[in-house]
Coordinates of C-alpha atoms and ligand atoms in Angstrom, one line a residue:
X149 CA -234.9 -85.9 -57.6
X150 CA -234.8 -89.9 -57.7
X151 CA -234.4 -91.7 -54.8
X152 CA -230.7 -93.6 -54.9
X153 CA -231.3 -97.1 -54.1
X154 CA -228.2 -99.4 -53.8
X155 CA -229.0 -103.3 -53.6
X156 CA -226.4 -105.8 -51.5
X157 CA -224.4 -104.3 -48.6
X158 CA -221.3 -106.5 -49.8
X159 CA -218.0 -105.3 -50.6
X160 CA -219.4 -103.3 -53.9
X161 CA -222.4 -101.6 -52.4
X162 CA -221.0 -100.3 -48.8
X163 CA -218.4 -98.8 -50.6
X164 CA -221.0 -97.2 -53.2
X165 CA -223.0 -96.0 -50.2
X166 CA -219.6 -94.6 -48.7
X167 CA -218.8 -92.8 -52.0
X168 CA -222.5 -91.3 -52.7
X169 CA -223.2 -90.3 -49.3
X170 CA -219.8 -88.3 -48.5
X171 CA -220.7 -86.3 -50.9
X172 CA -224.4 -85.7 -49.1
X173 CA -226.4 -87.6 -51.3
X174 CA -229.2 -89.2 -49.7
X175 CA -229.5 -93.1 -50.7
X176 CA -230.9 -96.7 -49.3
X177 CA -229.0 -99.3 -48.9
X178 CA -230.5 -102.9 -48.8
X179 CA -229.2 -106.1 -47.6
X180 CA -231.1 -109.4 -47.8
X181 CA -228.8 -110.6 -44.2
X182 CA -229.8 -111.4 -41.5
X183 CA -233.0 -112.9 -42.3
X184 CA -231.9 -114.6 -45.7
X185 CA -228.3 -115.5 -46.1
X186 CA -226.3 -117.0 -49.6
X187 CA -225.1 -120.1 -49.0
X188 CA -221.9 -118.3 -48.5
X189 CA -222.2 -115.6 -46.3
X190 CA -222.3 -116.4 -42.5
X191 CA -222.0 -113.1 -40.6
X192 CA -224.7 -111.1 -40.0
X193 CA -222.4 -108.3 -41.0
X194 CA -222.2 -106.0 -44.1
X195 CA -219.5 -106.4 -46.3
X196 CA -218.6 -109.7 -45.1
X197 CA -215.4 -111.7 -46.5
X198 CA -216.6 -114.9 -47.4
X199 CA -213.5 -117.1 -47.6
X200 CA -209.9 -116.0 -47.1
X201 CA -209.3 -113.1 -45.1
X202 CA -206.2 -111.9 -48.0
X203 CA -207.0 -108.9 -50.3
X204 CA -203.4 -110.1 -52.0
X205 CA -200.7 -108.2 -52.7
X206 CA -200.4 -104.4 -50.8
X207 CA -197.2 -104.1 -52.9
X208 CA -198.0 -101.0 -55.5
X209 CA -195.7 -102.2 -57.9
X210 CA -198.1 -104.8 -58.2
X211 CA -201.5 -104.7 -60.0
X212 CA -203.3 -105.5 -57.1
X213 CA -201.3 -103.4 -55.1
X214 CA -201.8 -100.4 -57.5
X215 CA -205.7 -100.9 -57.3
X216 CA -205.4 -100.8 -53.5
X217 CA -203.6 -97.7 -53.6
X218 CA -205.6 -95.6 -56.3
X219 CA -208.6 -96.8 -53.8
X220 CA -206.9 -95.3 -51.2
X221 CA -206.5 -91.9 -53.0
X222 CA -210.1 -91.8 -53.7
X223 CA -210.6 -92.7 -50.1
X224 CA -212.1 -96.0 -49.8
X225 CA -213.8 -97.0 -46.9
X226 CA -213.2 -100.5 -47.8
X227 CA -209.6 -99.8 -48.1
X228 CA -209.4 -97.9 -44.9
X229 CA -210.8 -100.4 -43.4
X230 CA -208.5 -103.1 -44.3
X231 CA -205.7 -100.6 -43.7
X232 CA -207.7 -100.3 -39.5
X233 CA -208.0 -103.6 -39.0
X234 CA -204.8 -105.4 -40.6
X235 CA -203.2 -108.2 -39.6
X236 CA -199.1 -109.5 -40.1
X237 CA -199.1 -111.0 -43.4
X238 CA -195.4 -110.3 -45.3
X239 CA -196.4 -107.9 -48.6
X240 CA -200.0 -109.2 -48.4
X241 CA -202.8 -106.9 -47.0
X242 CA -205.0 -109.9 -44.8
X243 CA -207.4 -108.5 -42.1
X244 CA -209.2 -109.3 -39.2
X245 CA -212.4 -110.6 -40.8
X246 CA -215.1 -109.6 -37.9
X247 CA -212.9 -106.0 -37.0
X248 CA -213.1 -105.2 -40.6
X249 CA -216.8 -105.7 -41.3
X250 CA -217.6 -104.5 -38.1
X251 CA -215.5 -101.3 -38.7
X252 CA -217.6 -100.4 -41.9
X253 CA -221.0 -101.6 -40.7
X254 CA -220.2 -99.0 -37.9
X255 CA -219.3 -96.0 -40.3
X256 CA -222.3 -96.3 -42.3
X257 CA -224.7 -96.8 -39.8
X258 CA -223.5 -93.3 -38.9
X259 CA -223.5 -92.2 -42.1
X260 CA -225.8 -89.0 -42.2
X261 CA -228.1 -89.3 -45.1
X262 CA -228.0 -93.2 -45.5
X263 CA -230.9 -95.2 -44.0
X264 CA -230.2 -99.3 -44.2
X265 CA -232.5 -101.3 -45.1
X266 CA -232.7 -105.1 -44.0
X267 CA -234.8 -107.1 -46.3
X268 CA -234.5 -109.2 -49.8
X269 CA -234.7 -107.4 -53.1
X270 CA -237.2 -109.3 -55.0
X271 CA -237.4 -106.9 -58.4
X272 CA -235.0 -104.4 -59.8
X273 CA -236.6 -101.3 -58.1
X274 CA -238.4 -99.1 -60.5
X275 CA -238.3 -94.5 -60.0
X276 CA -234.7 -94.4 -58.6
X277 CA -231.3 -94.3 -59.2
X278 CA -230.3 -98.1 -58.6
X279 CA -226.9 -99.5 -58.1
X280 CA -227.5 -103.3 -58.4
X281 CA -224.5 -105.2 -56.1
X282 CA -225.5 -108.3 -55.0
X283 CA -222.6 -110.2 -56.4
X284 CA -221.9 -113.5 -57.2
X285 CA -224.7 -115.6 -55.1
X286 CA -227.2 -113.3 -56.0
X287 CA -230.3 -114.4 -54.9
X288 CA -232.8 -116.6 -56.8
X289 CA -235.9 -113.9 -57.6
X290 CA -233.6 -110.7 -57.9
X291 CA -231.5 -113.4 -60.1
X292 CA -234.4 -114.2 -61.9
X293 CA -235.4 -110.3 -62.4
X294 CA -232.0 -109.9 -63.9
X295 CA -232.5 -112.1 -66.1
X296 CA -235.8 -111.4 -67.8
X297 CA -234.1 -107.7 -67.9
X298 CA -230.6 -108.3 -69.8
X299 CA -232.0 -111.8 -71.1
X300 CA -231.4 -115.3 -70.3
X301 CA -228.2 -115.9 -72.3
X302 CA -226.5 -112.6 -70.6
X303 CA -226.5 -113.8 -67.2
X304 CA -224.2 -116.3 -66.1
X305 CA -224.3 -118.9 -62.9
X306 CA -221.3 -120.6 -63.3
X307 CA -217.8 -119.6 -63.9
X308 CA -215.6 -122.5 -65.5
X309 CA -212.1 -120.6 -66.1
X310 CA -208.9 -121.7 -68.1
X311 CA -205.6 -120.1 -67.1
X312 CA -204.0 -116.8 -68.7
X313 CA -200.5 -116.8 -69.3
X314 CA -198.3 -113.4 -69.5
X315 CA -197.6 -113.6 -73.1
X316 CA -194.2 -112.2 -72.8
X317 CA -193.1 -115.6 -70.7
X318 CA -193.7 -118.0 -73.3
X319 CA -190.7 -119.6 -74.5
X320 CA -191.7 -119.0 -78.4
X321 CA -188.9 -121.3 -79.7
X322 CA -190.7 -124.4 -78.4
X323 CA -194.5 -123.2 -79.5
X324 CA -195.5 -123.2 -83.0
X325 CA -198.3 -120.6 -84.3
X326 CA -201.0 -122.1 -86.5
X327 CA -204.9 -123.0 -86.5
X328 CA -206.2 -126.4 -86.9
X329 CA -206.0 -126.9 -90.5
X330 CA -204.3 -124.1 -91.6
X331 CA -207.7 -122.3 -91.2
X332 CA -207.5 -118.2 -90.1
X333 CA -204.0 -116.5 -89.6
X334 CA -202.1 -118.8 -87.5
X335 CA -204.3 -117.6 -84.6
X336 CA -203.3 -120.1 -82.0
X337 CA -200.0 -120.8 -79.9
X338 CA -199.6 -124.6 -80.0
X339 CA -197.9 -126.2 -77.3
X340 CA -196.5 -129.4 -78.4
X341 CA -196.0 -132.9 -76.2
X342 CA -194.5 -136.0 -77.3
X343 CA -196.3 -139.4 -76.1
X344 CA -194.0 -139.7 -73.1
X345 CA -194.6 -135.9 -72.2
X346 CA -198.1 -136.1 -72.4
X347 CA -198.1 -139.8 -70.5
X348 CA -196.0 -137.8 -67.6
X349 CA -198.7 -134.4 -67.8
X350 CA -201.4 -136.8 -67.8
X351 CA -199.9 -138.3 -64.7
X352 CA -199.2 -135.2 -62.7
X353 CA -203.1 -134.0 -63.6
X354 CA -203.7 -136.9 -62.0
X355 CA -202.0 -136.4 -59.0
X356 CA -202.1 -132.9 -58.2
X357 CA -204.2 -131.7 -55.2
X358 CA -207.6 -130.1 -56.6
X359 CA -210.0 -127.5 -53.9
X360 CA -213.2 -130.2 -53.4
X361 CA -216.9 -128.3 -54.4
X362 CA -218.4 -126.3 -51.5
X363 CA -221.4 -127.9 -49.9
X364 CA -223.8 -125.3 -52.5
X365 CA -221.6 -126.2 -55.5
X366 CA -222.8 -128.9 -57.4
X367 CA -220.2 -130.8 -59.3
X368 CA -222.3 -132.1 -62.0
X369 CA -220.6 -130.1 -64.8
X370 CA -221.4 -129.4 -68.4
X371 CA -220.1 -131.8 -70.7
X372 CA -218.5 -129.2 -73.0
X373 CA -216.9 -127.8 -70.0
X374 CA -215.2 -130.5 -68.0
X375 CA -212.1 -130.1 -65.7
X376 CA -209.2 -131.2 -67.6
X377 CA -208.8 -133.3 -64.1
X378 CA -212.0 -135.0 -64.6
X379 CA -211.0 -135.7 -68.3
X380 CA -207.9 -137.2 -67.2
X381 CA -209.2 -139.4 -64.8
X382 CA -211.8 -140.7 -67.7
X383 CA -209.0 -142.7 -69.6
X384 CA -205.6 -142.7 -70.7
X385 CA -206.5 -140.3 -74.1
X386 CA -209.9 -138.5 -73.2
X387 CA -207.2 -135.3 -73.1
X388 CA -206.2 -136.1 -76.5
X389 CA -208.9 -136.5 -77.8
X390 CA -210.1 -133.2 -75.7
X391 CA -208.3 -129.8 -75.4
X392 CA -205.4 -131.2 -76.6
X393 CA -205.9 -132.9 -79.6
X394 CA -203.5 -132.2 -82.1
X395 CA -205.6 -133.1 -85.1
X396 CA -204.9 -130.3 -88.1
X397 CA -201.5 -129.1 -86.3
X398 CA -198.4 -129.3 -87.7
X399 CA -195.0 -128.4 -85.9
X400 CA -192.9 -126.9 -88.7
X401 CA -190.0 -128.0 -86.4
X402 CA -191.3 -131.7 -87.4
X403 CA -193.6 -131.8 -89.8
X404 CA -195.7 -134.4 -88.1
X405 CA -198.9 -133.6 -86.1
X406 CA -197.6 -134.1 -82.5
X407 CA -198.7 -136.7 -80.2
X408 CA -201.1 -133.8 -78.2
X409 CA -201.2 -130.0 -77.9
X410 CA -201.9 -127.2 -75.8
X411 CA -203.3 -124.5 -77.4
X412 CA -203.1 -120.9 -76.6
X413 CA -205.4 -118.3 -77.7
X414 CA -204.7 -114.7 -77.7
X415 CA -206.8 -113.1 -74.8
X416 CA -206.8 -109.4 -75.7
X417 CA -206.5 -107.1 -78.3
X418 CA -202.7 -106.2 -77.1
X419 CA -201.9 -109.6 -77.5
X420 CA -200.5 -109.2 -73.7
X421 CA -202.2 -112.3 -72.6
X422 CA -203.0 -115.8 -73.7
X423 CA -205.8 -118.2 -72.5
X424 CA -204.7 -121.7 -72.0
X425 CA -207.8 -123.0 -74.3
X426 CA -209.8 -125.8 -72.6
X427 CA -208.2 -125.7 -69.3
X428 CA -210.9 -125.3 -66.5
X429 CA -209.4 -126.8 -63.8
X430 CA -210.2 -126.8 -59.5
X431 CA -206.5 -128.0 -59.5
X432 CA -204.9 -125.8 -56.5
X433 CA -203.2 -122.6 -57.3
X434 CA -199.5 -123.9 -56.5
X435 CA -200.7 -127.4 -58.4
X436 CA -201.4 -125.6 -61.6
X437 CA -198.5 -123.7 -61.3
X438 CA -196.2 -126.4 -60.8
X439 CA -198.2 -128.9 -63.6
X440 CA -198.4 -126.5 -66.0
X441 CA -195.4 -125.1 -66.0
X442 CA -194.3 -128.8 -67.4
X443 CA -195.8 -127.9 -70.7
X444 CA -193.4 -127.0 -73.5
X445 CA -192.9 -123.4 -74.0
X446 CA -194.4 -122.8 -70.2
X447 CA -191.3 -123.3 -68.7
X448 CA -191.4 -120.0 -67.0
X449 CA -195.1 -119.2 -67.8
X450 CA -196.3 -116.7 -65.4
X451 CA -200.7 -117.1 -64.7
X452 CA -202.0 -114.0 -64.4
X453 CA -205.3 -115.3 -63.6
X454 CA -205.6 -119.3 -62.7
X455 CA -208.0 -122.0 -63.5
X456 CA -211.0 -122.2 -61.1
X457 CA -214.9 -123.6 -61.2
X458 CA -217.2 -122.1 -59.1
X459 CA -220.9 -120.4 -58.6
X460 CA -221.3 -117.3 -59.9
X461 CA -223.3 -114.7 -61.0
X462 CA -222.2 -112.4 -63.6
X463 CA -223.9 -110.4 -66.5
X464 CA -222.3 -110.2 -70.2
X465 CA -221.3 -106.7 -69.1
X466 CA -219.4 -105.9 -72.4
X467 CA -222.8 -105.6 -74.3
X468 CA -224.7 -104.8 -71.5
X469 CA -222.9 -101.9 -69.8
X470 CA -221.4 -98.5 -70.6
X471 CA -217.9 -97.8 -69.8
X472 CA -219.5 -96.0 -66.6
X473 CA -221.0 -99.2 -65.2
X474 CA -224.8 -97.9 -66.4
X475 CA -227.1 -100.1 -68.1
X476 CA -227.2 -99.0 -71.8
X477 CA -230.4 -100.0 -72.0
X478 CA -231.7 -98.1 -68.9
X479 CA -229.0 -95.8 -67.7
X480 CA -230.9 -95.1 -64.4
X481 CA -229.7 -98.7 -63.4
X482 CA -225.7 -99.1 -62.6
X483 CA -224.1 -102.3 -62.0
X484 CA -221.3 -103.0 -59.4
X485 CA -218.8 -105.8 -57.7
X486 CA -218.5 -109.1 -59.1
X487 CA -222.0 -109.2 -61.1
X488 CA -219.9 -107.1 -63.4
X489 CA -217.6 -110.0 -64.0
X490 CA -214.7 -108.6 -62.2
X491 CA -213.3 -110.9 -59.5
X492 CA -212.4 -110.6 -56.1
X493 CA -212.9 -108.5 -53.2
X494 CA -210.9 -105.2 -53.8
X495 CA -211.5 -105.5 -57.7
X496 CA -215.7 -106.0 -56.3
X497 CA -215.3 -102.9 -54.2
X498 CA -213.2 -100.9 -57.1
X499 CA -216.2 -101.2 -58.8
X500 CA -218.3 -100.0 -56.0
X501 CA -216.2 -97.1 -55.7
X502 CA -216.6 -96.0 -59.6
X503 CA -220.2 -96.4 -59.2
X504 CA -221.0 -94.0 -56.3
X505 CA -218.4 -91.6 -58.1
X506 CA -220.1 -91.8 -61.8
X507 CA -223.6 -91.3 -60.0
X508 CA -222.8 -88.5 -57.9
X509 CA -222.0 -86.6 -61.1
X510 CA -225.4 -87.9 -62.6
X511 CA -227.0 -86.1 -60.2
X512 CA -225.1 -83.1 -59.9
X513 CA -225.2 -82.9 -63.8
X514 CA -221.5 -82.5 -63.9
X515 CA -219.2 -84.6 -66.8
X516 CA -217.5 -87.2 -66.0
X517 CA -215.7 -89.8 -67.8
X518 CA -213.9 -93.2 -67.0
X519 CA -210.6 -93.2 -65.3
X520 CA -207.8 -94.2 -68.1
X521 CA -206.7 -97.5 -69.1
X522 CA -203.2 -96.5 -67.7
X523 CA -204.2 -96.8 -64.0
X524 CA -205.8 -99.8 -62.7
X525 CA -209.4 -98.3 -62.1
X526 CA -209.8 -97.7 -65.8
X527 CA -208.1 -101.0 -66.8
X528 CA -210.7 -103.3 -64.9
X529 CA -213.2 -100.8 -66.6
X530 CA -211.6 -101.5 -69.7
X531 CA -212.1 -105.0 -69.0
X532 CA -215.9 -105.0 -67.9
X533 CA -216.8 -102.6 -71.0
X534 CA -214.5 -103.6 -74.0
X535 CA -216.4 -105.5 -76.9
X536 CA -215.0 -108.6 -76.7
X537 CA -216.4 -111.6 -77.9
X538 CA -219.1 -114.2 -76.1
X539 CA -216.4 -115.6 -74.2
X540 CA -216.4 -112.9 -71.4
X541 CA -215.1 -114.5 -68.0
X542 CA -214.6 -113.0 -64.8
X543 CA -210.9 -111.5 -64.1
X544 CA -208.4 -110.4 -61.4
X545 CA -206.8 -107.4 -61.7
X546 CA -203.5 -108.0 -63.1
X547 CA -201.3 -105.7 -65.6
X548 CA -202.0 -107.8 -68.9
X549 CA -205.5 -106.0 -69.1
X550 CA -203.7 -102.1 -68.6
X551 CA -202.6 -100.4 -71.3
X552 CA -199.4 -101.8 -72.2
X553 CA -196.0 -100.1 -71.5
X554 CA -193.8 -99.2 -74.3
X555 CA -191.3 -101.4 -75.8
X556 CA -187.4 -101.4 -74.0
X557 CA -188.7 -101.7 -70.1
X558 CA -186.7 -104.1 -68.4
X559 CA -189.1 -107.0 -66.6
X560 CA -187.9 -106.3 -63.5
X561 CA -188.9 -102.3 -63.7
X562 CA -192.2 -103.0 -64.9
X563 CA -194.1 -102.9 -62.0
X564 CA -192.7 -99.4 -61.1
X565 CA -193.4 -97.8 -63.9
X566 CA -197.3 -98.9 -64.2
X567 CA -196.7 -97.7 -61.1
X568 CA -195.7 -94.1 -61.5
X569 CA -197.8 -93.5 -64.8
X570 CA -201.0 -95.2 -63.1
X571 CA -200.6 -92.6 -59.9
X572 CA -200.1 -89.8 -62.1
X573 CA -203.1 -90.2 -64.5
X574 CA -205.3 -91.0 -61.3
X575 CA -204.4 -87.6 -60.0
X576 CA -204.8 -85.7 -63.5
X577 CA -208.3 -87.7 -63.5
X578 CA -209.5 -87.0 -60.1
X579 CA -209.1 -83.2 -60.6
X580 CA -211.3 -83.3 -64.1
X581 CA -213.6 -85.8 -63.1
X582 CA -213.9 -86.5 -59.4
X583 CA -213.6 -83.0 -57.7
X584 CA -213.8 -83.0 -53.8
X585 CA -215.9 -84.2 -51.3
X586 CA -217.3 -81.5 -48.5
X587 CA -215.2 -81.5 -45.4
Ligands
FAD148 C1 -217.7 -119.0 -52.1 C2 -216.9 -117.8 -52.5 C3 -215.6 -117.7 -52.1 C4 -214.9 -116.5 -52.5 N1 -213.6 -116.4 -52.0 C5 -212.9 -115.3 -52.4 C6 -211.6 -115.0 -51.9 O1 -211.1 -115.8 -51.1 N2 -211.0 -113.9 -52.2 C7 -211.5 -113.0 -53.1 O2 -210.9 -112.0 -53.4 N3 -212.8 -113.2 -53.6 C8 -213.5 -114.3 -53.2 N4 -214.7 -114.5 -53.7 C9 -215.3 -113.6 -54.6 C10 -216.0 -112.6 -53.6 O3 -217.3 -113.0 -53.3 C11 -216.3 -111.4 -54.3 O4 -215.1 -111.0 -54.8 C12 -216.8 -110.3 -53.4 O5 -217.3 -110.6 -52.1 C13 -218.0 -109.7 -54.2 O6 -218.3 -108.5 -53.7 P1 -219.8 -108.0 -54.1 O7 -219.9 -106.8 -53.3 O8 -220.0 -108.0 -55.5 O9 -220.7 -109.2 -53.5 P2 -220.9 -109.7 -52.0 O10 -219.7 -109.3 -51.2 O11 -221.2 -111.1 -52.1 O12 -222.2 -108.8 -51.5 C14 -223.4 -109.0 -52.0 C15 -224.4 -108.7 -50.9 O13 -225.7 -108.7 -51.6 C16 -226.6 -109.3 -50.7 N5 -227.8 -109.8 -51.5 C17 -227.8 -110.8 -52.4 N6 -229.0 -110.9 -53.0 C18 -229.8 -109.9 -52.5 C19 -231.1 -109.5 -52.7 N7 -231.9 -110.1 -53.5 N8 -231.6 -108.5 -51.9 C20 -230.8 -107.9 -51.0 N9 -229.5 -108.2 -50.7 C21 -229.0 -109.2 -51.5 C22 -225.9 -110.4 -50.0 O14 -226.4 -110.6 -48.7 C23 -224.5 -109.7 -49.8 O15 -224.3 -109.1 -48.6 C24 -215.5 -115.6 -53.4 C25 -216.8 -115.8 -53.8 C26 -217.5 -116.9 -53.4 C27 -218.9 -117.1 -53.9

């Protein structure tokens, strides 16, 4: 049989290990630290936290609650963990940073069949079984191996994200739908501003509070790809004349182009969500929030994912991967955490979690199939593995990419009903596709 090698001891791969291993596999685990750290990671730890010490919401009428929870079903080790080594933080689950990577450093080093390996992965490792998780400051050779694999324009470095909006809070009596010269089907939402409303949105751009580069980060952006904060410090109409130029839109409500736009393109097939277009922004959460929320028809927007600019690594995993995480290409090769282009910790460790699962059934030669789009497991799969087009960006959990609910459920019950269908198609799911570790 193939050796199982697992590559990064982050959030993604100790959970992999956890998953593969309880089940009495044999596999290797390799982390680069100590000897060669990201410019991120400080502990000489596995499965550090690199920033805040929040895995959000613990509330599982809320999608990152949910995910937490289905995690927990499946026993997590990462979950568990956070769960051991909590501390007080209202409907949030936040931990002790050093008790929680200590706690699952400890487990695995006592981890029968799992030797841990403490050196850089230069190459993909050929003759095994190889779960790739080195996440988002991948390091430069491995980075550079990826890259001659998947090709040069399917691996990412840089993540420069625009807003999603729940589609259902748009106020769609002050947007109009059309495309710039009456071109396609309508396909945009168009947000429009007078001259003294864009003045004001210009001004509050302006002064909202942004989150400065990290030391590593450098700020020289692409052109094509600016902050809309950097565009509005360039000059009264560099927006205008930028993401939100009205030229080719006409408000039926006027009949006139108006003085600028937002537009909003629809994000998923479902039609559930809708990307702000143009919007990259390092304007704080609350900032965007608060800004944006000034914009005609996003009144009472709700951001299911916000604007942020930072280093990543990611693959174009819609073309690259199978809905089980495997390389198409070379199914021996699985990929997992945030190289996926999922984002954030419990999402990176999800992801970890499917891939020890999917390649424990490779190697018992048992079937096995994705978890459904109904829980959250399956909808961040959904997200990593749907077609969708060269646009794909990194994403939060959140319950625009599940499978929507059906028509007549109250906002307010929402969350407990993804909730109750999620739990019981995990269950149905675990039984055909899972089965059951050894005491
Ligand atoms: C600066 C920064 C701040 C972030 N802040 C947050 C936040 O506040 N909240 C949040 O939810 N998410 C945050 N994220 C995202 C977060 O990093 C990921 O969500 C999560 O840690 C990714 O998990 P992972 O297992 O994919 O990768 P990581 O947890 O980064 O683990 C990858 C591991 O691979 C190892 N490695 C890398 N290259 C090699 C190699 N060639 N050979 C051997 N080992 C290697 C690394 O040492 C590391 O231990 C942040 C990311 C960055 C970069």
């Amino acid at each position: 049989m193939k050796p199982i090698i697992i590559v990064g001891g982050g959030l993604a791969g100790c959970e992999a290990a956890w998953q593969l291993t309880r089940r009495g596999n044999e596999a290797t685990l390799v982390d680069m630290k100590p000897d060669k750290r990201s410019p991120a990671h400080r502990s000489p730890r596995l499965a550090e936290l690199v920033c805040s010490n929040s895995l959000r919401s613990n509330d599982p009428a809320s999608a990152a609650g949910l995910l937490k929870e289905e995690m927990r079903r499946l026993d997590s080790l990462v979950i568990a963990s956070a769960d051991a080594t909590a501390v007080p933080s209202g409907k949030a689950l936040a931990v002790d940073r050093v008790l929680f990577s200590e706690r699952i450093e400890r487990v695995l080093l006592g981890q029968r069949g799992l030797r841990i390996v403490r050196e850089e992965c230069r190459e993909i490792p050929g003759g095994a079984h190889v779960i790739l998780a080195t996440g988002p400051l991948t390091s430069a050779p491995l980075a550079a191996a990826i890259a001659d694999l998947v090709g040069q324009q399917s691996l990412y470095f840089y993540d420069a994200i625009a807003p999603i909006v729940d589609a259902s809070t748009i106020d769609r009596t002050k947007v109009f739908r059309a495309s710039r010269y009456d071109a396609g089907e309508g396909d945009y939402l168009n947000c429009p501003l007078d001259e003294e409303q864009y003045r004001s949105f210009r001004l509050a751009v302006l002064g909202g509070r942004d989150i400065p580069a990290r030391a590593f980060e450098d700020e020289r952006y692409f052109e094509g790809c600016l902050p809309v904060e950097v565009l509005a410090r360039r000059g009264e109409d560099t927006l205008r004349f930028g993401p939100m130029k009205p030229v080719g839109l006409v408000d039926p409500c006027t009949g006139r182009e108006p003085y600028a736009v937002v537009q909003l393109r629809q994000e998923n097939r479902e039609g559930t969500l809708f990307n702000m277009v143009g919007f990259q922004t390092r304007l704080a959460r609350p900032e965007q929030e608060r800004i944006f929320r000034t914009i005609p028809g996003l009144g009472k927007a709700e951001f299911l994912r916000f604007g942020s600019i930072h280093r990543n690594t990611y693959i174009h995993a819609p073309t690259l991967l199978t809905d089980t995480l495997q390389l198409r290409a070379n199914p021996d090769l699985i990929f997992a955490g945030q190289i996926t282009g999922v984002e954030g910790y419990v999402e990176s460790a999800a992801t970890g979690l499917l891939a020890g699962l999917f390649l424990d059934r490779i190697r018992r030669g048992l079937p096995f199939s994705p978890p459904p789009r109904t829980t959250a497991l399956g909808a961040l799969l959904g997200h990593v593995s749907s077609p969708g087009g060269k646009g794909y960006q990194p994403m939060n959990i959140n319950f625009g990419i599940f499978e929507p609910l059906g028509p007549g459920v109250r906002k307010r019950d929402r969350g407990e009903r993804y909730r109750q269908r999620s739990l019981a198609a995990l269950e149905e799911w675990k039984c055909r596709s899972v089965g059951t570790p050894p005491p």
